[in-house]
Amino acid sequence: MRRRFALALAAIAVVVASATSAPPMAAAASPLALPATVRVNVAGLGLSRALISTASTLTVTGPDGRTLYTGRGQALARLGVRRGTVSGAAIPQRGTVREELESLRTAIREARLEASGLSVAEVTTVPFELGVLEGDADGTGPPLVAAKAVVGVRFEADAGYLALNGRLFRGALELARDDEGDMIVVNTVATADYLASVVGAEVPASWEPAALAAQAIAARTYLLTHLDRHDAYDLEGDTRDQAYDGLESEAAATIEAVRRTAGIVAPYRGAAISALYSANAGGVTEDSENVFPNALPYLRSVPSPGDEVARLSDWGRSGLDWTRELTPKQLQAYLAARGIDVGEPRTIELLQKTAAGRVVRARVTGSTGSRDIGKDLSRYYFGLKSGLFTVVRRPTADIELVARWEQARLRELDALGATLIGPLSEPVPGSDMEPIEFVVVAYLYRVPDRFVFTGRGFGHGVGMSQWGAQGMALAGASYEQILAHYYRGIALTQVGGG
């Protein structure tokens, strides 16, 4: 392993030494302009319940600009609220909060009604409701808003931060509907604050300053090219665009990375690039057209020897070299859940690979048919970390000895349904060197027939490799050299702003 790592460092040094000198910083290009703030969907695929609070004073404003509430309470937005006609108190909907607590509250309400001799004459469902929790009150009382659809209500704190279901955010929060009509929460936040959080969510804040700066510029450029794609917000706050965790992923180092690169983006011939990046390229990046629809001149396959530094990290190592095993039955179920039905898989052929080694056409043949899988879709259909892989089918006759402390492998064998043949024990000698007990040190398994996928890298592999950038930074590369290596022919440009 030391020899392999030494060779990797030598390769990184060659890449750094051969990197072209960074061009002078260009002046702002006219079509390039960063917004002062960014609107980020921080609710993923949608919520049925959103609790918004602050340690200071909360102000709630309706879509018409009218103030609906100002105070120390917590705003609670819910979908499908059930209400009875007797008292007007909400009957909680199971699943919107902790089920046990809600069940208990419902039982208490019903007991109170029964004791008073009243009964709920009618239960109606309110599609959308916004109320305020004051102190330790059991319910929300009369709602601030009750409507047939989600209403665009805005929340602001007079000082400090806002919390959405316990997650802290700068700026303002607003209820909205996503492109599919589901309730989401949009965080309007200063661009620099957004980027500081993205950098910390995408890579560890403990990484080299040059790697963090390269990530900041890539994230800023990505932002610039992905605005105005949604009606109610600019970007998804997860890996559909860029990971964003609000205050949680900010750190002094990520704030500094954004500050020192403020306003710098990466254009190619005057237009901001599609600044794609992935966690680990497995030693070589990929041409864009082999993963995505278009061939882009700045997204060419390049060596990425810096990826090897991931071997020094426990979590990074799992994204450098990896193995996935599935029995034919397991693979059949996995494919079926993704819309492929070929019966029980018998063979997997890798029909076409790129020059970098990524699979762009595979064929799975089963008991009832076959299906070709193209481009980067192998990752999705087989559940792999990258398209840089090989696959073999291993017979049932495999026998494997696993040390007792190899818990991860023991769990994998259990998931495969491997048969335990028996434990392997070693004697523990006493003072007279005679064994006084036997201790289990390993287990012998018979492993079932299975497909074994062996690969390298994590992600699509196009553009900048984040681990590769860290490796280059450790070898002394500047952020300019890192970006020029992964994005060919760019000219870093100062456009002003965050």
CSV table of C-alpha atoms in Angstrom, one decimal:
chain,number,residue,atom,x,y,z
A,1,MET,CA,0.0,0.0,0.0
A,2,ARG,CA,2.9,2.4,0.8
A,3,ARG,CA,4.4,1.7,-2.6
A,4,ARG,CA,1.1,2.3,-4.3
A,5,PHE,CA,0.6,5.6,-2.4
A,6,ALA,CA,4.2,6.7,-3.2
A,7,LEU,CA,3.6,6.1,-6.9
A,8,ALA,CA,0.3,8.0,-6.7
A,9,LEU,CA,2.1,11.0,-5.1
A,10,ALA,CA,4.7,10.9,-7.9
A,11,ALA,CA,1.9,10.9,-10.5
A,12,ILE,CA,0.2,13.9,-8.7
A,13,ALA,CA,3.5,15.8,-8.8
A,14,VAL,CA,3.7,15.2,-12.5
A,15,VAL,CA,0.2,16.5,-13.0
A,16,VAL,CA,0.9,19.6,-10.9
A,17,ALA,CA,4.2,20.3,-12.6
A,18,SER,CA,2.7,19.9,-16.1
A,19,ALA,CA,-0.4,22.1,-15.3
A,20,THR,CA,-0.3,25.3,-17.3
A,21,SER,CA,0.2,28.5,-15.4
A,22,ALA,CA,-3.0,30.1,-14.4
A,23,PRO,CA,-3.9,32.8,-16.9
A,24,PRO,CA,-4.3,36.4,-15.7
A,25,MET,CA,-7.7,37.1,-14.1
A,26,ALA,CA,-10.1,38.3,-16.8
A,27,ALA,CA,-12.4,41.3,-16.3
A,28,ALA,CA,-16.0,40.7,-15.8
A,29,ALA,CA,-17.8,39.4,-18.8
A,30,SER,CA,-21.0,41.2,-19.6
A,31,PRO,CA,-23.5,38.3,-19.5
A,32,LEU,CA,-22.0,37.0,-16.2
A,33,ALA,CA,-23.6,38.4,-13.1
A,34,LEU,CA,-24.1,36.8,-9.7
A,35,PRO,CA,-27.3,37.4,-7.8
A,36,ALA,CA,-27.1,39.0,-4.4
A,37,THR,CA,-29.3,36.2,-3.0
A,38,VAL,CA,-30.2,32.7,-3.9
A,39,ARG,CA,-33.5,30.8,-3.4
A,40,VAL,CA,-32.9,27.2,-2.3
A,41,ASN,CA,-35.4,24.4,-1.8
A,42,VAL,CA,-34.5,23.0,1.6
A,43,ALA,CA,-37.4,20.6,1.8
A,44,GLY,CA,-36.2,17.9,-0.6
A,45,LEU,CA,-39.1,16.2,-2.4
A,46,GLY,CA,-41.7,17.9,-0.2
A,47,LEU,CA,-43.0,18.0,3.3
A,48,SER,CA,-46.4,17.4,5.0
A,49,ARG,CA,-45.4,19.3,8.1
A,50,ALA,CA,-43.0,22.3,8.6
A,51,LEU,CA,-42.2,23.7,12.0
A,52,ILE,CA,-40.5,27.1,11.7
A,53,SER,CA,-39.1,28.9,14.7
A,54,THR,CA,-36.4,31.3,16.0
A,55,ALA,CA,-34.8,32.2,19.2
A,56,SER,CA,-35.7,35.8,18.6
A,57,THR,CA,-39.0,37.3,17.3
A,58,LEU,CA,-40.7,35.6,14.4
A,59,THR,CA,-42.6,37.6,11.8
A,60,VAL,CA,-45.0,35.9,9.5
A,61,THR,CA,-46.0,37.7,6.3
A,62,GLY,CA,-48.7,36.7,3.9
A,63,PRO,CA,-48.4,36.7,0.1
A,64,ASP,CA,-50.1,40.2,0.0
A,65,GLY,CA,-47.4,41.6,2.3
A,66,ARG,CA,-49.8,41.8,5.3
A,67,THR,CA,-48.2,40.8,8.6
A,68,LEU,CA,-50.0,37.7,9.9
A,69,TYR,CA,-48.1,37.2,13.1
A,70,THR,CA,-45.3,38.7,15.2
A,71,GLY,CA,-44.1,37.1,18.4
A,72,ARG,CA,-42.2,34.3,20.1
A,73,GLY,CA,-44.3,31.4,18.9
A,74,GLN,CA,-43.5,28.7,16.4
A,75,ALA,CA,-45.2,28.6,13.1
A,76,LEU,CA,-46.6,25.2,12.1
A,77,ALA,CA,-47.7,24.5,8.5
A,78,ARG,CA,-49.5,21.2,7.8
A,79,LEU,CA,-51.2,19.5,5.0
A,80,GLY,CA,-54.4,17.5,5.3
A,81,VAL,CA,-55.4,18.7,8.8
A,82,ARG,CA,-58.5,17.0,10.2
A,83,ARG,CA,-60.9,19.2,12.2
A,84,GLY,CA,-64.1,18.4,14.1
A,85,THR,CA,-67.1,20.8,14.2
A,86,VAL,CA,-67.6,20.7,18.0
A,87,SER,CA,-64.7,22.6,19.4
A,88,GLY,CA,-62.7,23.6,16.3
A,89,ALA,CA,-59.7,21.9,17.8
A,90,ALA,CA,-57.6,20.1,15.2
A,91,ILE,CA,-57.6,16.3,15.2
A,92,PRO,CA,-54.0,15.5,14.4
A,93,GLN,CA,-53.2,13.5,11.3
A,94,ARG,CA,-51.2,10.4,12.0
A,95,GLY,CA,-47.7,10.5,10.5
A,96,THR,CA,-47.3,14.3,10.6
A,97,VAL,CA,-45.6,14.2,14.0
A,98,ARG,CA,-44.5,11.4,16.2
A,99,GLU,CA,-47.3,8.9,16.0
A,100,GLU,CA,-47.3,7.8,19.6
A,101,LEU,CA,-47.6,11.3,20.9
A,102,GLU,CA,-50.3,12.2,18.4
A,103,SER,CA,-52.3,9.1,19.2
A,104,LEU,CA,-52.2,9.9,22.9
A,105,ARG,CA,-53.4,13.5,22.2
A,106,THR,CA,-56.2,12.3,20.0
A,107,ALA,CA,-57.3,9.9,22.7
A,108,ILE,CA,-57.3,12.7,25.3
A,109,ARG,CA,-59.5,14.9,23.1
A,110,GLU,CA,-61.9,12.1,22.5
A,111,ALA,CA,-62.1,11.3,26.2
A,112,ARG,CA,-62.8,15.0,27.0
A,113,LEU,CA,-65.6,15.1,24.4
A,114,GLU,CA,-67.1,11.9,25.8
A,115,ALA,CA,-66.9,13.2,29.4
A,116,SER,CA,-68.7,16.4,28.3
A,117,GLY,CA,-71.5,14.4,26.6
A,118,LEU,CA,-70.6,15.8,23.2
A,119,SER,CA,-69.5,14.1,20.0
A,120,VAL,CA,-67.9,15.2,16.9
A,121,ALA,CA,-70.7,15.7,14.4
A,122,GLU,CA,-68.5,16.0,11.4
A,123,VAL,CA,-64.8,15.8,10.6
A,124,THR,CA,-63.5,17.9,7.7
A,125,THR,CA,-60.0,17.9,6.1
A,126,VAL,CA,-58.3,21.2,5.5
A,127,PRO,CA,-55.9,20.8,2.6
A,128,PHE,CA,-53.4,23.4,4.0
A,129,GLU,CA,-53.3,25.1,7.4
A,130,LEU,CA,-50.8,27.4,9.1
A,131,GLY,CA,-51.0,28.0,12.8
A,132,VAL,CA,-48.9,29.2,15.7
A,133,LEU,CA,-47.7,27.1,18.7
A,134,GLU,CA,-47.6,29.4,21.8
A,135,GLY,CA,-45.6,28.1,24.7
A,136,ASP,CA,-46.5,24.6,25.8
A,137,ALA,CA,-50.0,24.7,24.3
A,138,ASP,CA,-51.3,21.3,23.1
A,139,GLY,CA,-52.7,22.6,19.8
A,140,THR,CA,-52.3,25.5,17.4
A,141,GLY,CA,-55.7,27.2,18.1
A,142,PRO,CA,-57.4,29.1,15.3
A,143,PRO,CA,-55.3,28.9,12.2
A,144,LEU,CA,-53.6,32.0,10.7
A,145,VAL,CA,-54.3,30.6,7.2
A,146,ALA,CA,-56.6,27.8,6.0
A,147,ALA,CA,-56.7,27.2,2.3
A,148,LYS,CA,-57.3,24.6,-0.4
A,149,ALA,CA,-53.6,24.8,-1.5
A,150,VAL,CA,-50.3,25.8,-0.1
A,151,VAL,CA,-50.1,29.6,0.4
A,152,GLY,CA,-46.8,31.4,-0.1
A,153,VAL,CA,-46.1,32.7,3.5
A,154,ARG,CA,-42.8,34.3,4.4
A,155,PHE,CA,-40.9,33.9,7.7
A,156,GLU,CA,-38.2,36.2,9.1
A,157,ALA,CA,-36.4,36.6,12.4
A,158,ASP,CA,-35.6,40.0,13.8
A,159,ALA,CA,-32.1,38.6,14.9
A,160,GLY,CA,-30.3,35.3,14.6
A,161,TYR,CA,-31.4,32.4,12.5
A,162,LEU,CA,-34.5,30.5,11.5
A,163,ALA,CA,-35.0,26.8,12.2
A,164,LEU,CA,-36.9,24.5,9.9
A,165,ASN,CA,-37.8,21.3,11.7
A,166,GLY,CA,-34.7,21.8,13.8
A,167,ARG,CA,-32.3,22.8,11.0
A,168,LEU,CA,-30.8,26.3,11.2
A,169,PHE,CA,-30.7,28.7,8.3
A,170,ARG,CA,-29.6,32.2,7.6
A,171,GLY,CA,-31.9,34.6,5.7
A,172,ALA,CA,-35.6,34.1,5.2
A,173,LEU,CA,-37.8,31.0,4.8
A,174,GLU,CA,-41.0,30.9,2.6
A,175,LEU,CA,-43.6,28.2,2.0
A,176,ALA,CA,-44.0,27.4,-1.7
A,177,ARG,CA,-45.0,24.6,-4.1
A,178,ASP,CA,-42.3,22.8,-6.1
A,179,ASP,CA,-42.7,21.9,-9.8
A,180,GLU,CA,-44.9,18.9,-8.9
A,181,GLY,CA,-47.1,20.9,-6.6
A,182,ASP,CA,-45.8,19.5,-3.3
A,183,MET,CA,-45.3,21.8,-0.2
A,184,ILE,CA,-41.6,22.9,0.1
A,185,VAL,CA,-39.8,25.5,2.1
A,186,VAL,CA,-37.5,27.9,0.2
A,187,ASN,CA,-34.5,29.6,1.9
A,188,THR,CA,-33.6,33.0,0.5
A,189,VAL,CA,-30.0,33.5,1.5
A,190,ALA,CA,-27.1,35.7,0.6
A,191,THR,CA,-25.0,34.1,-2.2
A,192,ALA,CA,-21.8,34.1,-0.2
A,193,ASP,CA,-23.6,32.4,2.8
A,194,TYR,CA,-25.1,29.8,0.4
A,195,LEU,CA,-21.7,29.0,-1.1
A,196,ALA,CA,-20.0,28.7,2.3
A,197,SER,CA,-22.6,26.1,3.3
A,198,VAL,CA,-22.3,24.3,-0.1
A,199,VAL,CA,-18.5,24.0,0.2
A,200,GLY,CA,-18.8,22.5,3.7
A,201,ALA,CA,-21.6,20.1,2.6
A,202,GLU,CA,-19.7,18.9,-0.4
A,203,VAL,CA,-16.2,18.4,1.0
A,204,PRO,CA,-14.7,18.4,4.6
A,205,ALA,CA,-13.9,21.8,5.9
A,206,SER,CA,-10.5,20.3,7.1
A,207,TRP,CA,-9.3,19.9,3.5
A,208,GLU,CA,-6.5,22.0,2.0
A,209,PRO,CA,-7.3,25.7,1.4
A,210,ALA,CA,-6.6,25.3,-2.3
A,211,ALA,CA,-9.1,22.4,-2.6
A,212,LEU,CA,-11.8,24.4,-0.7
A,213,ALA,CA,-11.2,27.4,-2.9
A,214,ALA,CA,-11.5,25.3,-6.1
A,215,GLN,CA,-14.7,23.9,-4.7
A,216,ALA,CA,-16.0,27.4,-4.0
A,217,ILE,CA,-15.4,28.5,-7.6
A,218,ALA,CA,-16.9,25.4,-9.0
A,219,ALA,CA,-20.0,25.8,-6.8
A,220,ARG,CA,-20.3,29.5,-7.7
A,221,THR,CA,-20.0,28.7,-11.4
A,222,TYR,CA,-22.6,25.9,-11.2
A,223,LEU,CA,-24.9,28.3,-9.4
A,224,LEU,CA,-24.5,30.9,-12.2
A,225,THR,CA,-25.6,28.3,-14.9
A,226,HIS,CA,-28.5,26.8,-13.0
A,227,LEU,CA,-30.7,29.8,-12.1
A,228,ASP,CA,-34.3,30.3,-13.3
A,229,ARG,CA,-35.0,26.6,-13.8
A,230,HIS,CA,-37.9,26.5,-11.3
A,231,ASP,CA,-40.8,28.8,-10.7
A,232,ALA,CA,-40.6,29.1,-7.0
A,233,TYR,CA,-36.9,28.7,-6.4
A,234,ASP,CA,-33.4,28.7,-8.1
A,235,LEU,CA,-31.7,25.5,-6.8
A,236,GLU,CA,-32.4,22.2,-5.1
A,237,GLY,CA,-30.6,22.1,-1.7
A,238,ASP,CA,-29.4,18.5,-2.3
A,239,THR,CA,-27.3,16.5,-4.7
A,240,ARG,CA,-29.9,17.1,-7.5
A,241,ASP,CA,-28.0,20.4,-7.7
A,242,GLN,CA,-25.5,21.1,-4.8
A,243,ALA,CA,-25.6,19.8,-1.3
A,244,TYR,CA,-26.7,22.7,1.1
A,245,ASP,CA,-27.2,22.3,4.8
A,246,GLY,CA,-27.6,25.8,6.0
A,247,LEU,CA,-25.7,26.8,9.1
A,248,GLU,CA,-24.7,23.2,9.9
A,249,SER,CA,-22.1,22.9,7.1
A,250,GLU,CA,-20.6,26.3,7.5
A,251,ALA,CA,-17.1,26.6,9.0
A,252,ALA,CA,-14.5,29.2,9.3
A,253,ALA,CA,-12.5,27.5,6.5
A,254,THR,CA,-15.4,27.4,4.1
A,255,ILE,CA,-16.3,31.0,4.8
A,256,GLU,CA,-12.7,31.9,4.0
A,257,ALA,CA,-12.6,29.9,0.8
A,258,VAL,CA,-15.7,31.9,-0.4
A,259,ARG,CA,-14.2,35.2,0.7
A,260,ARG,CA,-10.8,34.7,-0.9
A,261,THR,CA,-12.4,33.7,-4.2
A,262,ALA,CA,-15.3,36.2,-4.0
A,263,GLY,CA,-16.8,36.9,-7.4
A,264,ILE,CA,-14.6,34.5,-9.3
A,265,VAL,CA,-16.2,32.1,-11.8
A,266,ALA,CA,-14.9,29.7,-14.5
A,267,PRO,CA,-16.0,30.6,-18.1
A,268,TYR,CA,-15.0,29.0,-21.4
A,269,ARG,CA,-14.8,31.5,-24.2
A,270,GLY,CA,-16.8,34.0,-22.3
A,271,ALA,CA,-19.7,31.8,-21.2
A,272,ALA,CA,-19.9,30.2,-17.7
A,273,ILE,CA,-19.1,26.5,-17.9
A,274,SER,CA,-21.2,23.6,-16.6
A,275,ALA,CA,-19.0,23.1,-13.6
A,276,LEU,CA,-19.7,19.5,-12.9
A,277,TYR,CA,-17.9,17.6,-10.2
A,278,SER,CA,-18.1,14.3,-8.4
A,279,ALA,CA,-16.6,12.8,-5.3
A,280,ASN,CA,-13.9,10.5,-6.7
A,281,ALA,CA,-13.0,9.9,-10.4
A,282,GLY,CA,-11.2,6.6,-9.6
A,283,GLY,CA,-8.0,7.9,-11.2
A,284,VAL,CA,-9.4,9.3,-14.4
A,285,THR,CA,-12.2,11.6,-15.3
A,286,GLU,CA,-14.6,11.1,-18.2
A,287,ASP,CA,-15.6,12.9,-21.4
A,288,SER,CA,-18.9,14.6,-20.9
A,289,GLU,CA,-20.7,12.9,-23.8
A,290,ASN,CA,-20.1,9.5,-22.4
A,291,VAL,CA,-22.3,10.3,-19.4
A,292,PHE,CA,-24.4,13.3,-20.4
A,293,PRO,CA,-26.0,14.3,-23.7
A,294,ASN,CA,-23.4,16.9,-24.9
A,295,ALA,CA,-19.7,16.8,-25.8
A,296,LEU,CA,-18.3,19.9,-24.0
A,297,PRO,CA,-14.7,21.0,-24.9
A,298,TYR,CA,-13.8,21.8,-21.4
A,299,LEU,CA,-15.1,18.5,-19.9
A,300,ARG,CA,-12.5,16.1,-21.3
A,301,SER,CA,-11.1,13.0,-19.7
A,302,VAL,CA,-7.9,13.7,-17.8
A,303,PRO,CA,-5.8,11.7,-15.3
A,304,SER,CA,-6.8,12.2,-11.7
A,305,PRO,CA,-4.0,10.6,-9.6
A,306,GLY,CA,-4.9,12.7,-6.6
A,307,ASP,CA,-7.9,10.4,-6.0
A,308,GLU,CA,-5.5,8.0,-4.4
A,309,VAL,CA,-5.3,10.1,-1.3
A,310,ALA,CA,-8.8,8.9,-0.4
A,311,ARG,CA,-7.1,5.7,0.6
A,312,LEU,CA,-5.9,7.5,3.8
A,313,SER,CA,-9.5,8.2,4.9
A,314,ASP,CA,-11.8,5.6,6.2
A,315,TRP,CA,-14.9,7.0,4.5
A,316,GLY,CA,-12.9,8.2,1.5
A,317,ARG,CA,-11.5,4.7,0.9
A,318,SER,CA,-14.9,3.2,0.4
A,319,GLY,CA,-15.4,5.5,-2.6
A,320,LEU,CA,-12.0,4.7,-4.2
A,321,ASP,CA,-12.1,0.9,-4.4
A,322,TRP,CA,-15.4,-0.9,-3.8
A,323,THR,CA,-17.2,-4.2,-4.3
A,324,ARG,CA,-20.9,-4.9,-4.5
A,325,GLU,CA,-22.3,-8.4,-4.4
A,326,LEU,CA,-25.9,-9.6,-5.3
A,327,THR,CA,-27.3,-13.0,-5.7
A,328,PRO,CA,-29.4,-13.6,-8.9
A,329,LYS,CA,-32.6,-13.3,-6.9
A,330,GLN,CA,-31.5,-10.1,-5.2
A,331,LEU,CA,-30.4,-8.6,-8.6
A,332,GLN,CA,-33.8,-9.6,-10.1
A,333,ALA,CA,-35.6,-7.8,-7.3
A,334,TYR,CA,-33.4,-4.7,-7.6
A,335,LEU,CA,-33.8,-4.5,-11.4
A,336,ALA,CA,-37.6,-5.0,-11.1
A,337,ALA,CA,-37.9,-2.1,-8.7
A,338,ARG,CA,-36.3,0.0,-11.4
A,339,GLY,CA,-38.5,-1.2,-14.2
A,340,ILE,CA,-36.4,-3.9,-15.7
A,341,ASP,CA,-37.9,-7.4,-15.9
A,342,VAL,CA,-35.7,-10.1,-17.5
A,343,GLY,CA,-36.6,-12.9,-15.1
A,344,GLU,CA,-33.7,-14.2,-13.0
A,345,PRO,CA,-30.5,-12.7,-14.3
A,346,ARG,CA,-28.0,-15.3,-15.7
A,347,THR,CA,-25.3,-13.1,-17.3
A,348,ILE,CA,-24.1,-9.5,-17.4
A,349,GLU,CA,-22.0,-8.5,-20.4
A,350,LEU,CA,-20.1,-5.3,-20.6
A,351,LEU,CA,-20.4,-4.6,-24.3
A,352,GLN,CA,-18.8,-1.2,-24.6
A,353,LYS,CA,-16.4,0.9,-22.5
A,354,THR,CA,-14.9,4.3,-22.9
A,355,ALA,CA,-11.1,5.0,-23.3
A,356,ALA,CA,-11.1,5.8,-19.6
A,357,GLY,CA,-12.7,2.4,-18.8
A,358,ARG,CA,-16.3,3.4,-17.9
A,359,VAL,CA,-19.1,1.1,-19.0
A,360,VAL,CA,-21.4,2.8,-21.5
A,361,ARG,CA,-23.3,-0.3,-22.7
A,362,ALA,CA,-24.1,-3.4,-20.6
A,363,ARG,CA,-26.5,-6.2,-21.3
A,364,VAL,CA,-28.2,-8.2,-18.6
A,365,THR,CA,-29.7,-11.5,-19.8
A,366,GLY,CA,-32.2,-13.4,-17.6
A,367,SER,CA,-34.5,-16.4,-17.8
A,368,THR,CA,-37.2,-14.4,-19.7
A,369,GLY,CA,-35.3,-12.0,-21.8
A,370,SER,CA,-32.5,-9.4,-22.0
A,371,ARG,CA,-32.1,-5.7,-21.7
A,372,ASP,CA,-29.3,-3.3,-22.8
A,373,ILE,CA,-28.3,-0.5,-20.4
A,374,GLY,CA,-26.6,2.5,-21.8
A,375,LYS,CA,-24.2,5.3,-20.7
A,376,ASP,CA,-24.1,6.0,-17.0
A,377,LEU,CA,-27.3,4.1,-16.2
A,378,SER,CA,-25.4,1.1,-15.0
A,379,ARG,CA,-24.9,3.0,-11.7
A,380,TYR,CA,-28.7,3.3,-11.3
A,381,TYR,CA,-29.8,-0.1,-12.4
A,382,PHE,CA,-27.1,-2.1,-10.6
A,383,GLY,CA,-26.8,0.2,-7.6
A,384,LEU,CA,-23.1,1.0,-8.1
A,385,LYS,CA,-20.9,3.9,-7.0
A,386,SER,CA,-19.5,4.6,-10.5
A,387,GLY,CA,-19.4,3.4,-14.0
A,388,LEU,CA,-15.8,2.3,-13.7
A,389,PHE,CA,-16.4,-1.4,-12.9
A,390,THR,CA,-16.1,-5.0,-13.9
A,391,VAL,CA,-18.5,-7.8,-13.1
A,392,VAL,CA,-18.1,-11.6,-12.7
A,393,ARG,CA,-20.5,-14.3,-11.6
A,394,ARG,CA,-19.1,-16.4,-8.8
A,395,PRO,CA,-20.2,-20.0,-8.1
A,396,THR,CA,-21.8,-21.4,-5.0
A,397,ALA,CA,-18.7,-23.5,-4.2
A,398,ASP,CA,-16.9,-20.4,-2.8
A,399,ILE,CA,-15.7,-20.9,0.8
A,400,GLU,CA,-14.6,-17.8,2.7
A,401,LEU,CA,-12.9,-17.4,6.0
A,402,VAL,CA,-13.7,-14.1,7.8
A,403,ALA,CA,-12.0,-12.8,10.9
A,404,ARG,CA,-14.3,-12.1,13.9
A,405,TRP,CA,-13.5,-8.4,13.9
A,406,GLU,CA,-14.4,-8.0,10.2
A,407,GLN,CA,-17.9,-6.9,11.1
A,408,ALA,CA,-18.6,-5.2,7.8
A,409,ARG,CA,-17.8,-8.3,5.8
A,410,LEU,CA,-19.9,-10.5,8.2
A,411,ARG,CA,-22.9,-8.2,7.6
A,412,GLU,CA,-22.4,-8.4,3.9
A,413,LEU,CA,-22.3,-12.2,4.0
A,414,ASP,CA,-25.4,-12.2,6.2
A,415,ALA,CA,-27.2,-10.0,3.6
A,416,LEU,CA,-26.1,-12.5,0.8
A,417,GLY,CA,-27.6,-15.4,2.8
A,418,ALA,CA,-24.3,-17.1,3.1
A,419,THR,CA,-24.2,-20.4,5.0
A,420,LEU,CA,-22.2,-20.5,8.2
A,421,ILE,CA,-20.1,-23.7,8.2
A,422,GLY,CA,-18.7,-23.1,11.6
A,423,PRO,CA,-16.4,-21.0,13.8
A,424,LEU,CA,-12.6,-21.3,14.0
A,425,SER,CA,-11.3,-21.2,17.5
A,426,GLU,CA,-7.8,-20.8,19.0
A,427,PRO,CA,-6.7,-22.0,22.5
A,428,VAL,CA,-5.9,-19.6,25.3
A,429,PRO,CA,-3.0,-21.1,27.3
A,430,GLY,CA,-2.9,-21.1,31.0
A,431,SER,CA,0.1,-20.6,33.3
A,432,ASP,CA,1.2,-24.2,32.5
A,433,MET,CA,0.8,-23.5,28.8
A,434,GLU,CA,-2.2,-25.9,28.7
A,435,PRO,CA,-5.3,-24.5,27.1
A,436,ILE,CA,-7.8,-23.2,29.6
A,437,GLU,CA,-10.4,-22.1,27.0
A,438,PHE,CA,-11.0,-21.6,23.3
A,439,VAL,CA,-11.8,-18.3,21.7
A,440,VAL,CA,-13.5,-17.8,18.4
A,441,VAL,CA,-11.3,-15.9,16.0
A,442,ALA,CA,-12.9,-16.4,12.6
A,443,TYR,CA,-15.9,-17.9,10.8
A,444,LEU,CA,-16.1,-20.2,7.8
A,445,TYR,CA,-18.8,-19.5,5.3
A,446,ARG,CA,-20.2,-21.1,2.1
A,447,VAL,CA,-21.0,-18.1,-0.1
A,448,PRO,CA,-23.9,-18.4,-2.5
A,449,ASP,CA,-23.9,-18.0,-6.3
A,450,ARG,CA,-23.7,-14.3,-6.9
A,451,PHE,CA,-22.7,-11.4,-9.2
A,452,VAL,CA,-19.6,-9.5,-8.0
A,453,PHE,CA,-19.2,-5.9,-9.2
A,454,THR,CA,-15.7,-4.5,-8.5
A,455,GLY,CA,-15.1,-0.8,-9.2
A,456,ARG,CA,-13.3,2.4,-8.5
A,457,GLY,CA,-14.5,5.9,-7.9
A,458,PHE,CA,-17.7,7.5,-6.7
A,459,GLY,CA,-20.0,9.5,-8.9
A,460,HIS,CA,-20.4,10.3,-12.6
A,461,GLY,CA,-16.7,11.1,-13.0
A,462,VAL,CA,-17.1,14.2,-15.2
A,463,GLY,CA,-15.3,17.4,-14.4
A,464,MET,CA,-13.5,18.0,-11.2
A,465,SER,CA,-12.9,15.1,-8.8
A,466,GLN,CA,-13.2,16.4,-5.3
A,467,TRP,CA,-10.7,13.9,-3.9
A,468,GLY,CA,-8.4,14.6,-6.9
A,469,ALA,CA,-8.5,18.3,-6.1
A,470,GLN,CA,-7.5,17.5,-2.5
A,471,GLY,CA,-4.7,15.3,-3.7
A,472,MET,CA,-3.4,18.1,-6.0
A,473,ALA,CA,-3.6,20.6,-3.2
A,474,LEU,CA,-1.6,18.4,-0.9
A,475,ALA,CA,1.0,18.2,-3.6
A,476,GLY,CA,1.2,22.0,-3.7
A,477,ALA,CA,-1.2,22.9,-6.5
A,478,SER,CA,-3.0,26.2,-6.4
A,479,TYR,CA,-6.8,26.4,-6.9
A,480,GLU,CA,-6.1,28.0,-10.3
A,481,GLN,CA,-4.0,24.9,-11.3
A,482,ILE,CA,-6.6,22.5,-10.0
A,483,LEU,CA,-9.4,24.1,-11.9
A,484,ALA,CA,-7.3,24.4,-15.1
A,485,HIS,CA,-6.5,20.7,-14.9
A,486,TYR,CA,-10.1,19.5,-14.6
A,487,TYR,CA,-11.8,22.2,-16.7
A,488,ARG,CA,-9.7,22.5,-19.9
A,489,GLY,CA,-9.3,25.9,-21.6
A,490,ILE,CA,-11.1,28.0,-19.0
A,491,ALA,CA,-10.2,31.5,-18.0
A,492,LEU,CA,-11.1,32.4,-14.4
A,493,THR,CA,-13.0,35.7,-14.4
A,494,GLN,CA,-13.9,38.2,-11.8
A,495,VAL,CA,-17.6,39.1,-12.1
A,496,GLY,CA,-18.1,40.7,-8.7
A,497,GLY,CA,-20.5,39.7,-6.0
A,498,GLY,CA,-20.4,36.8,-3.4
